[in-house]
PDB file of C-alpha atoms in Angstrom:
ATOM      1  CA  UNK S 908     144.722  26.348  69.563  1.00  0.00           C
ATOM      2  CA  UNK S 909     143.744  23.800  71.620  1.00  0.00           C
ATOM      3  CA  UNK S 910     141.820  23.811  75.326  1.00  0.00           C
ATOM      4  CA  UNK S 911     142.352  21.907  77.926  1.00  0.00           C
ATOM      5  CA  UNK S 912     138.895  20.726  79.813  1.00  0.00           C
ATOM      6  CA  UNK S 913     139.423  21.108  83.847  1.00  0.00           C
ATOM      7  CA  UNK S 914     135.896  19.421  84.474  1.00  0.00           C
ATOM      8  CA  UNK S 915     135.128  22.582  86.960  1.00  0.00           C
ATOM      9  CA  UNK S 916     132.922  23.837  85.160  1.00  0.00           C
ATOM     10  CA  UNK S 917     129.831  23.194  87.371  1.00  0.00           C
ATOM     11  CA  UNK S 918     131.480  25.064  90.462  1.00  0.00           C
ATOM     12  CA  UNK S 919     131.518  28.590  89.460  1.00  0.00           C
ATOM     13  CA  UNK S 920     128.941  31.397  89.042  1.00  0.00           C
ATOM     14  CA  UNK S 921     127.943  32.439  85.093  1.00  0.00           C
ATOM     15  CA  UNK S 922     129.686  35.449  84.100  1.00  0.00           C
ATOM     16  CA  UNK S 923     127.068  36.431  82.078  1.00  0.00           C
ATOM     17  CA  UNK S 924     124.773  38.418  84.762  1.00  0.00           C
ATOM     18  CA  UNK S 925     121.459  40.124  83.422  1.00  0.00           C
ATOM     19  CA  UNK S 926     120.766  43.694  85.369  1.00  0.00           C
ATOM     20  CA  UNK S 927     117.057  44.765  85.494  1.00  0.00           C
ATOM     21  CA  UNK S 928     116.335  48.208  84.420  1.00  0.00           C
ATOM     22  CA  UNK S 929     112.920  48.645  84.729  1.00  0.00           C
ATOM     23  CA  UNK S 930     113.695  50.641  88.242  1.00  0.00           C
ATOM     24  CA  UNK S 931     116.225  52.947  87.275  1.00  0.00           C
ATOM     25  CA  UNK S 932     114.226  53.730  83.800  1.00  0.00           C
ATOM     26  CA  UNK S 933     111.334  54.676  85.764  1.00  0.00           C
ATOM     27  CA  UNK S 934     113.291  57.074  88.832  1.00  0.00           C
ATOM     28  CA  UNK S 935     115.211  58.636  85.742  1.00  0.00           C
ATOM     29  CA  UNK S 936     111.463  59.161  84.092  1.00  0.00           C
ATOM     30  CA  UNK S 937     109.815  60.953  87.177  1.00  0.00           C
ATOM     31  CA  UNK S 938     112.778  62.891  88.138  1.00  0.00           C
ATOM     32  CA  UNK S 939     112.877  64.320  84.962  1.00  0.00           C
ATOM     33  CA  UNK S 940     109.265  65.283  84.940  1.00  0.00           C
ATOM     34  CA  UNK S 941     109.380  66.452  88.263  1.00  0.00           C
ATOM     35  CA  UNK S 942     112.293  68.963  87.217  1.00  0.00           C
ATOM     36  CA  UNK S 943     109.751  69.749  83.979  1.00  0.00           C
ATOM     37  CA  UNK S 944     106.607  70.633  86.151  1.00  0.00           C
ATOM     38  CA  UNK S 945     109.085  72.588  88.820  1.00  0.00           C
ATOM     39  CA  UNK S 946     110.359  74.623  85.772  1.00  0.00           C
ATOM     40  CA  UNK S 947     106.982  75.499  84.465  1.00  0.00           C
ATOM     41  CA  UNK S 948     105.315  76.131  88.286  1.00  0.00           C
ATOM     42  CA  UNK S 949     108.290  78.177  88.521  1.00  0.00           C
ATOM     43  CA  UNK S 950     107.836  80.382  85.433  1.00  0.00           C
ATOM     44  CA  UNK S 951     104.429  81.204  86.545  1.00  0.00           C
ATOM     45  CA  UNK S 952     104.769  82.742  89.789  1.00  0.00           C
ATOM     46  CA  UNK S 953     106.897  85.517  87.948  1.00  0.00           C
ATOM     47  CA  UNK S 954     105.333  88.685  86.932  1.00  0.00           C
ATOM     48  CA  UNK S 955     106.531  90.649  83.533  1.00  0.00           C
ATOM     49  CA  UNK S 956     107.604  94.226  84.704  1.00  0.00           C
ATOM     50  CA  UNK S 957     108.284  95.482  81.212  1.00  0.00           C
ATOM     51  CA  UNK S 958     105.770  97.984  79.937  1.00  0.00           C
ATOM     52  CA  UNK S 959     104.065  97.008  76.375  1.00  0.00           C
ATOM     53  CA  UNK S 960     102.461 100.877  76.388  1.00  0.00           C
ATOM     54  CA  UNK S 961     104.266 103.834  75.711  1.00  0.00           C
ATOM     55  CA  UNK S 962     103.901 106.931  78.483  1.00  0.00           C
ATOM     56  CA  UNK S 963     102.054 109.952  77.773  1.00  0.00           C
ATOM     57  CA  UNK S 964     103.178 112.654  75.597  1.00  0.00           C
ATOM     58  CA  UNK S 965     105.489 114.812  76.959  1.00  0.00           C
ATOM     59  CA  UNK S 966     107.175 111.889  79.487  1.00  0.00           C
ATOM     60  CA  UNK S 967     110.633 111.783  80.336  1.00  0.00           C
ATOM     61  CA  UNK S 968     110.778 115.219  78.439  1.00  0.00           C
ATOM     62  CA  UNK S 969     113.165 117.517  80.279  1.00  0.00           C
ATOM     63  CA  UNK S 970     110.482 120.345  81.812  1.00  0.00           C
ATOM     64  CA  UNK S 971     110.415 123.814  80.316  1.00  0.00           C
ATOM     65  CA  UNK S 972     107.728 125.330  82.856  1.00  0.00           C
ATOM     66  CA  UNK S 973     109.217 127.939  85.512  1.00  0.00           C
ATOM     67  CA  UNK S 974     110.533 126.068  88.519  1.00  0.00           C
ATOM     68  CA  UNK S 975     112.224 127.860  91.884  1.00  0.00           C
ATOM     69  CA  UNK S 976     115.835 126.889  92.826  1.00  0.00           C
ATOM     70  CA  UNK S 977     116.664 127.696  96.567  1.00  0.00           C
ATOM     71  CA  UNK S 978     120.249 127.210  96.519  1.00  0.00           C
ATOM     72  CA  UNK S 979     121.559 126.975 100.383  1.00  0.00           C
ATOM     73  CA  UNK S 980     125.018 126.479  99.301  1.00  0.00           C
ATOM     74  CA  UNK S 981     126.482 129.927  99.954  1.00  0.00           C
ATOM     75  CA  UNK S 982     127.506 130.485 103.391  1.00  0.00           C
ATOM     76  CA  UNK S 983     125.539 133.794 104.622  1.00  0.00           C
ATOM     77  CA  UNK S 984     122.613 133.813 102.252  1.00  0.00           C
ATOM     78  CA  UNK S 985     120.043 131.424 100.514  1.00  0.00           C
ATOM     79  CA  UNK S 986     119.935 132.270  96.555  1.00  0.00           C
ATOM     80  CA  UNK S 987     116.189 132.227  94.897  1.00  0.00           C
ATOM     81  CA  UNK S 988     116.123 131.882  91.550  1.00  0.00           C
ATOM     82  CA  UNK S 989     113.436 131.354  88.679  1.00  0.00           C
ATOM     83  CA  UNK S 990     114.525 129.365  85.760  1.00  0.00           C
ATOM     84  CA  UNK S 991     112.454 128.691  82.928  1.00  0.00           C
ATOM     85  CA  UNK S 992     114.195 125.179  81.426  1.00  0.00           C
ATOM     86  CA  UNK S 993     118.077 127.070  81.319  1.00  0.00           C
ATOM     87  CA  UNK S 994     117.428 130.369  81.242  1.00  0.00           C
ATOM     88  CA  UNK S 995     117.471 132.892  84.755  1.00  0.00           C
ATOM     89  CA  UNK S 996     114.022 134.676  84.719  1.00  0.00           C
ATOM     90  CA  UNK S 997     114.829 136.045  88.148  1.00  0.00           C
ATOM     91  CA  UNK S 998     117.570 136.351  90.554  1.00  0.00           C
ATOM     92  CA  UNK S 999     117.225 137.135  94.911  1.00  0.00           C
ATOM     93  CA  UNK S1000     119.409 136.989  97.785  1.00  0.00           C
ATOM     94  CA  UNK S1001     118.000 136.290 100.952  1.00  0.00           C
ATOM     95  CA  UNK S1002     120.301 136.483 104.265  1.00  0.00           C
ATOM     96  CA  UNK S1003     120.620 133.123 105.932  1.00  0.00           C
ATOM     97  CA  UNK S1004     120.221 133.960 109.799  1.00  0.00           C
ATOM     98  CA  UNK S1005     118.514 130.985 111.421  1.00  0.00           C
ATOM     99  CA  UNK S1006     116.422 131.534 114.518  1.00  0.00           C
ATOM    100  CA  UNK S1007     117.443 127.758 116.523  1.00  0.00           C
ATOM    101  CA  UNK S1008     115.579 126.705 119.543  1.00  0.00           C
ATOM    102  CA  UNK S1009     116.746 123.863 121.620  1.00  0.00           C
ATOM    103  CA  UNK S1010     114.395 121.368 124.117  1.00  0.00           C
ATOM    104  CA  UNK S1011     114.621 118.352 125.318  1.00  0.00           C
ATOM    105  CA  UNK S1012     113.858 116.085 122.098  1.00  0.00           C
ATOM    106  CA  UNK S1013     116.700 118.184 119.638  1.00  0.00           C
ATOM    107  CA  UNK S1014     117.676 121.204 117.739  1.00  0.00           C
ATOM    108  CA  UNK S1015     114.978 123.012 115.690  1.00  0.00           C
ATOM    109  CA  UNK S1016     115.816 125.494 113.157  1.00  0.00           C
ATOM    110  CA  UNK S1017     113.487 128.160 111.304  1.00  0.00           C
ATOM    111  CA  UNK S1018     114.471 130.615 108.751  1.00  0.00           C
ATOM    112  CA  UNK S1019     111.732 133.292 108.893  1.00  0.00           C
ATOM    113  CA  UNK S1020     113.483 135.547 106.143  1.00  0.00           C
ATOM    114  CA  UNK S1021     113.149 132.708 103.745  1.00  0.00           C
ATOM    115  CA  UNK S1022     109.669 131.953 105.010  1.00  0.00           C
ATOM    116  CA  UNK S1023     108.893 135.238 103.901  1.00  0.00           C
ATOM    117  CA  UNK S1024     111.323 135.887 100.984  1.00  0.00           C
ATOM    118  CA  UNK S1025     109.785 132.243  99.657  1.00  0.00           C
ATOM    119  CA  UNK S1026     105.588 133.338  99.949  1.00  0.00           C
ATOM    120  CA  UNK S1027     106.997 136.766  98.234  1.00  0.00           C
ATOM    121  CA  UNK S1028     108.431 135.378  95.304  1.00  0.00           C
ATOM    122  CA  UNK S1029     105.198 133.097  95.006  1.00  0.00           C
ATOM    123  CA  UNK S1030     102.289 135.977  95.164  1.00  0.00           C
ATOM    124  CA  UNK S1031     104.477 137.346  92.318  1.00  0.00           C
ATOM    125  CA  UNK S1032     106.124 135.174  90.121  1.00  0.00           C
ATOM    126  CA  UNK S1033     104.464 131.793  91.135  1.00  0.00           C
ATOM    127  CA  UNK S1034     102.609 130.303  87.760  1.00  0.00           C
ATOM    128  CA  UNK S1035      99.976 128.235  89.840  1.00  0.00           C
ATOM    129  CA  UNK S1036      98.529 130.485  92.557  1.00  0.00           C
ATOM    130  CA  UNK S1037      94.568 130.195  91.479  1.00  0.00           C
ATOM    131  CA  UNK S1038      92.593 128.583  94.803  1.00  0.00           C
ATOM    132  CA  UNK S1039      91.250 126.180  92.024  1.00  0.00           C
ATOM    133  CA  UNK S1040      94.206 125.433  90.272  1.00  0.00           C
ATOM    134  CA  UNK S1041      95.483 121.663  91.154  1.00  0.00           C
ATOM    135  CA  UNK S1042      99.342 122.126  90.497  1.00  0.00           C
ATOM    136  CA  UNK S1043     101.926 123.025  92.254  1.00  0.00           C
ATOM    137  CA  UNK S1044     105.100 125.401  91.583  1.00  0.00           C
ATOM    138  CA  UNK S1045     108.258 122.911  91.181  1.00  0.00           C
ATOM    139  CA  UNK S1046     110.839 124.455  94.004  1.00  0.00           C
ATOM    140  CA  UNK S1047     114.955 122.485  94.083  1.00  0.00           C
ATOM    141  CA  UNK S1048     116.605 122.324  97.047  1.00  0.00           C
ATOM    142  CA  UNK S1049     119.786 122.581  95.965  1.00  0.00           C
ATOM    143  CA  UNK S1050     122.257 121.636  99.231  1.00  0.00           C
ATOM    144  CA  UNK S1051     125.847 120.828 100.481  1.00  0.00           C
ATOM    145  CA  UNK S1052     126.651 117.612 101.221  1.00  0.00           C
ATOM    146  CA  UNK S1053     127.076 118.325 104.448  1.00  0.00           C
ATOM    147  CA  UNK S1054     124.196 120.493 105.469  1.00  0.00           C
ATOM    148  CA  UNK S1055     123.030 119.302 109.353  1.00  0.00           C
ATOM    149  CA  UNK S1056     119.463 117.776 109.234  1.00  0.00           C
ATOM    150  CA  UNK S1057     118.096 120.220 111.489  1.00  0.00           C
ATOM    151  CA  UNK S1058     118.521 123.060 108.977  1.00  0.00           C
ATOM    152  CA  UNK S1059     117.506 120.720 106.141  1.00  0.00           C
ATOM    153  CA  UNK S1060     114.139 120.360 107.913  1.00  0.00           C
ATOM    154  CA  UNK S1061     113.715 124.144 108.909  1.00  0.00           C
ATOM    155  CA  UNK S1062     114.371 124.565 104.901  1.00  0.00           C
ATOM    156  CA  UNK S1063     111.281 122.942 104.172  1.00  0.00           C
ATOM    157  CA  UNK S1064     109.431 123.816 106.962  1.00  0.00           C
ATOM    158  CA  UNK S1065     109.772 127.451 104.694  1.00  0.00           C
ATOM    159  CA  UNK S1066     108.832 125.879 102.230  1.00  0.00           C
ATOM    160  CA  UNK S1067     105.698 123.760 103.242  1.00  0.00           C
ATOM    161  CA  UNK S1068     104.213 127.083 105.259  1.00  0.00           C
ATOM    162  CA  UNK S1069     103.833 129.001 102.063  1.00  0.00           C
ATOM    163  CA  UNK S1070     100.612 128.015 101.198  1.00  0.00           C
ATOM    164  CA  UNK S1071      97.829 129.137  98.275  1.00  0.00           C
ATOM    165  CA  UNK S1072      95.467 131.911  99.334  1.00  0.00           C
ATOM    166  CA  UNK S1073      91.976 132.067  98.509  1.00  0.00           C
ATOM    167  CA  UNK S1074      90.611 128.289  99.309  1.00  0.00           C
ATOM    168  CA  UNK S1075      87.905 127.626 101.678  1.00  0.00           C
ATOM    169  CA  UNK S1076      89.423 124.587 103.010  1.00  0.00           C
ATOM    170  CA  UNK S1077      90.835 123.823 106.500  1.00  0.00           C
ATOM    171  CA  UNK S1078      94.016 123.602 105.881  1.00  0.00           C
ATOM    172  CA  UNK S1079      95.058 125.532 102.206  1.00  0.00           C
ATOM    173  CA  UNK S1080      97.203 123.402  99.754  1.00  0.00           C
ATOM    174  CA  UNK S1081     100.895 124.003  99.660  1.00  0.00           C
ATOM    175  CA  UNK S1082     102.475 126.085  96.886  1.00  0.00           C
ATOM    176  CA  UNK S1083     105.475 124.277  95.950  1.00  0.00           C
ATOM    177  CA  UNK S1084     106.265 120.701  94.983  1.00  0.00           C
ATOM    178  CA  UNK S1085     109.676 120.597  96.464  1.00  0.00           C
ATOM    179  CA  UNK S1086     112.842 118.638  95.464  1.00  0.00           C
ATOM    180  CA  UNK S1087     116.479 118.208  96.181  1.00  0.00           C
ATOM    181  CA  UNK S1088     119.858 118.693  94.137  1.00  0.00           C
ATOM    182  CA  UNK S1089     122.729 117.835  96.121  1.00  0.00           C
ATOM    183  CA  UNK S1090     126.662 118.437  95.339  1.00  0.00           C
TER     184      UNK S1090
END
């Protein structure tokens, strides 16, 4: 094939058109290390929760020692009973008649026949009631759903006034450790 020569050729621009690199090599280079040194920084501030050390003996064990259940689910009477791991040790009924006195900041509610029903049962069957002795007897506060606060509270207020006998100190430790089971 043949061409034809216009004689135009000194009028247009090249085609051929040479784009520098240099600049966009270089923002691609430190954008990439900045994302490098972000990840790292990054990586540090974060603190390994896992444990590499097992517990001590015994942990996460389901307890076997005697423990108190106060169950307030009943409607007249609180139920006491002493369970060592599954098995019933001991078995009480206490009445549930609440003594509540109204003022101006609320509704507060004692049970005295617990009070008294709860320091009872822990002269006699409590496992930890030496002066000395740094444990506590594990008492569950087992409780409706919907149980009013006030009566929660005057619950453990029976349960924080039964206290060990025999120490010298100002203000005697408390027997129980207390917990709650709900429905």
């Amino acid at each position: 094939m043949g061409m034809i020569d216009t004689g135009s050729r000194g009028k247009r621009r090249s085609v051929d058109s040479e784009l520098n690199l240099v600049p966009m090599i270089d923002l691609l280079v430190v954008t990439i290390a900045f994302l490098l040194l972000t990840q790292t920084l990054s990586s540090l501030g974060r603190l390994d929760a896992t444990s590499s050390t097992s517990g001590p003996v015994g942990c996460g064990e389901p307890s076997t020692g005697r423990k108190l259940v106060v169950d307030a689910r009943r409607e007249g009477s609180f139920v006491l009973t002493w369970k060592e791991g599954e098995n019933v040790v001991r078995s009480l009924e206490v009445p549930k008649h609440p003594k509540v006195a109204r003022d101006g900041a609320g509704t507060k509610v004692a049970y005295p026949e617990l009070e008294k029903a709860l320091a009872d049962e822990h002269k006699t069957f409590g496992l930890h009631r030496d002066a000395h002795d740094l444990k506590t007897d594990p008492l569950v506060l087992r409780t409706p759903n919907d149980l009013p606060f006030a009566s929660l509270v005057g619950m453990l207020d029976a349960s924080a006034s039964v206290r060990r006998e025999g120490t010298k100190l100002a203000a005697a430790p408390a027997a129980f450790n207390v917990t709650f089971a709900v429905d």
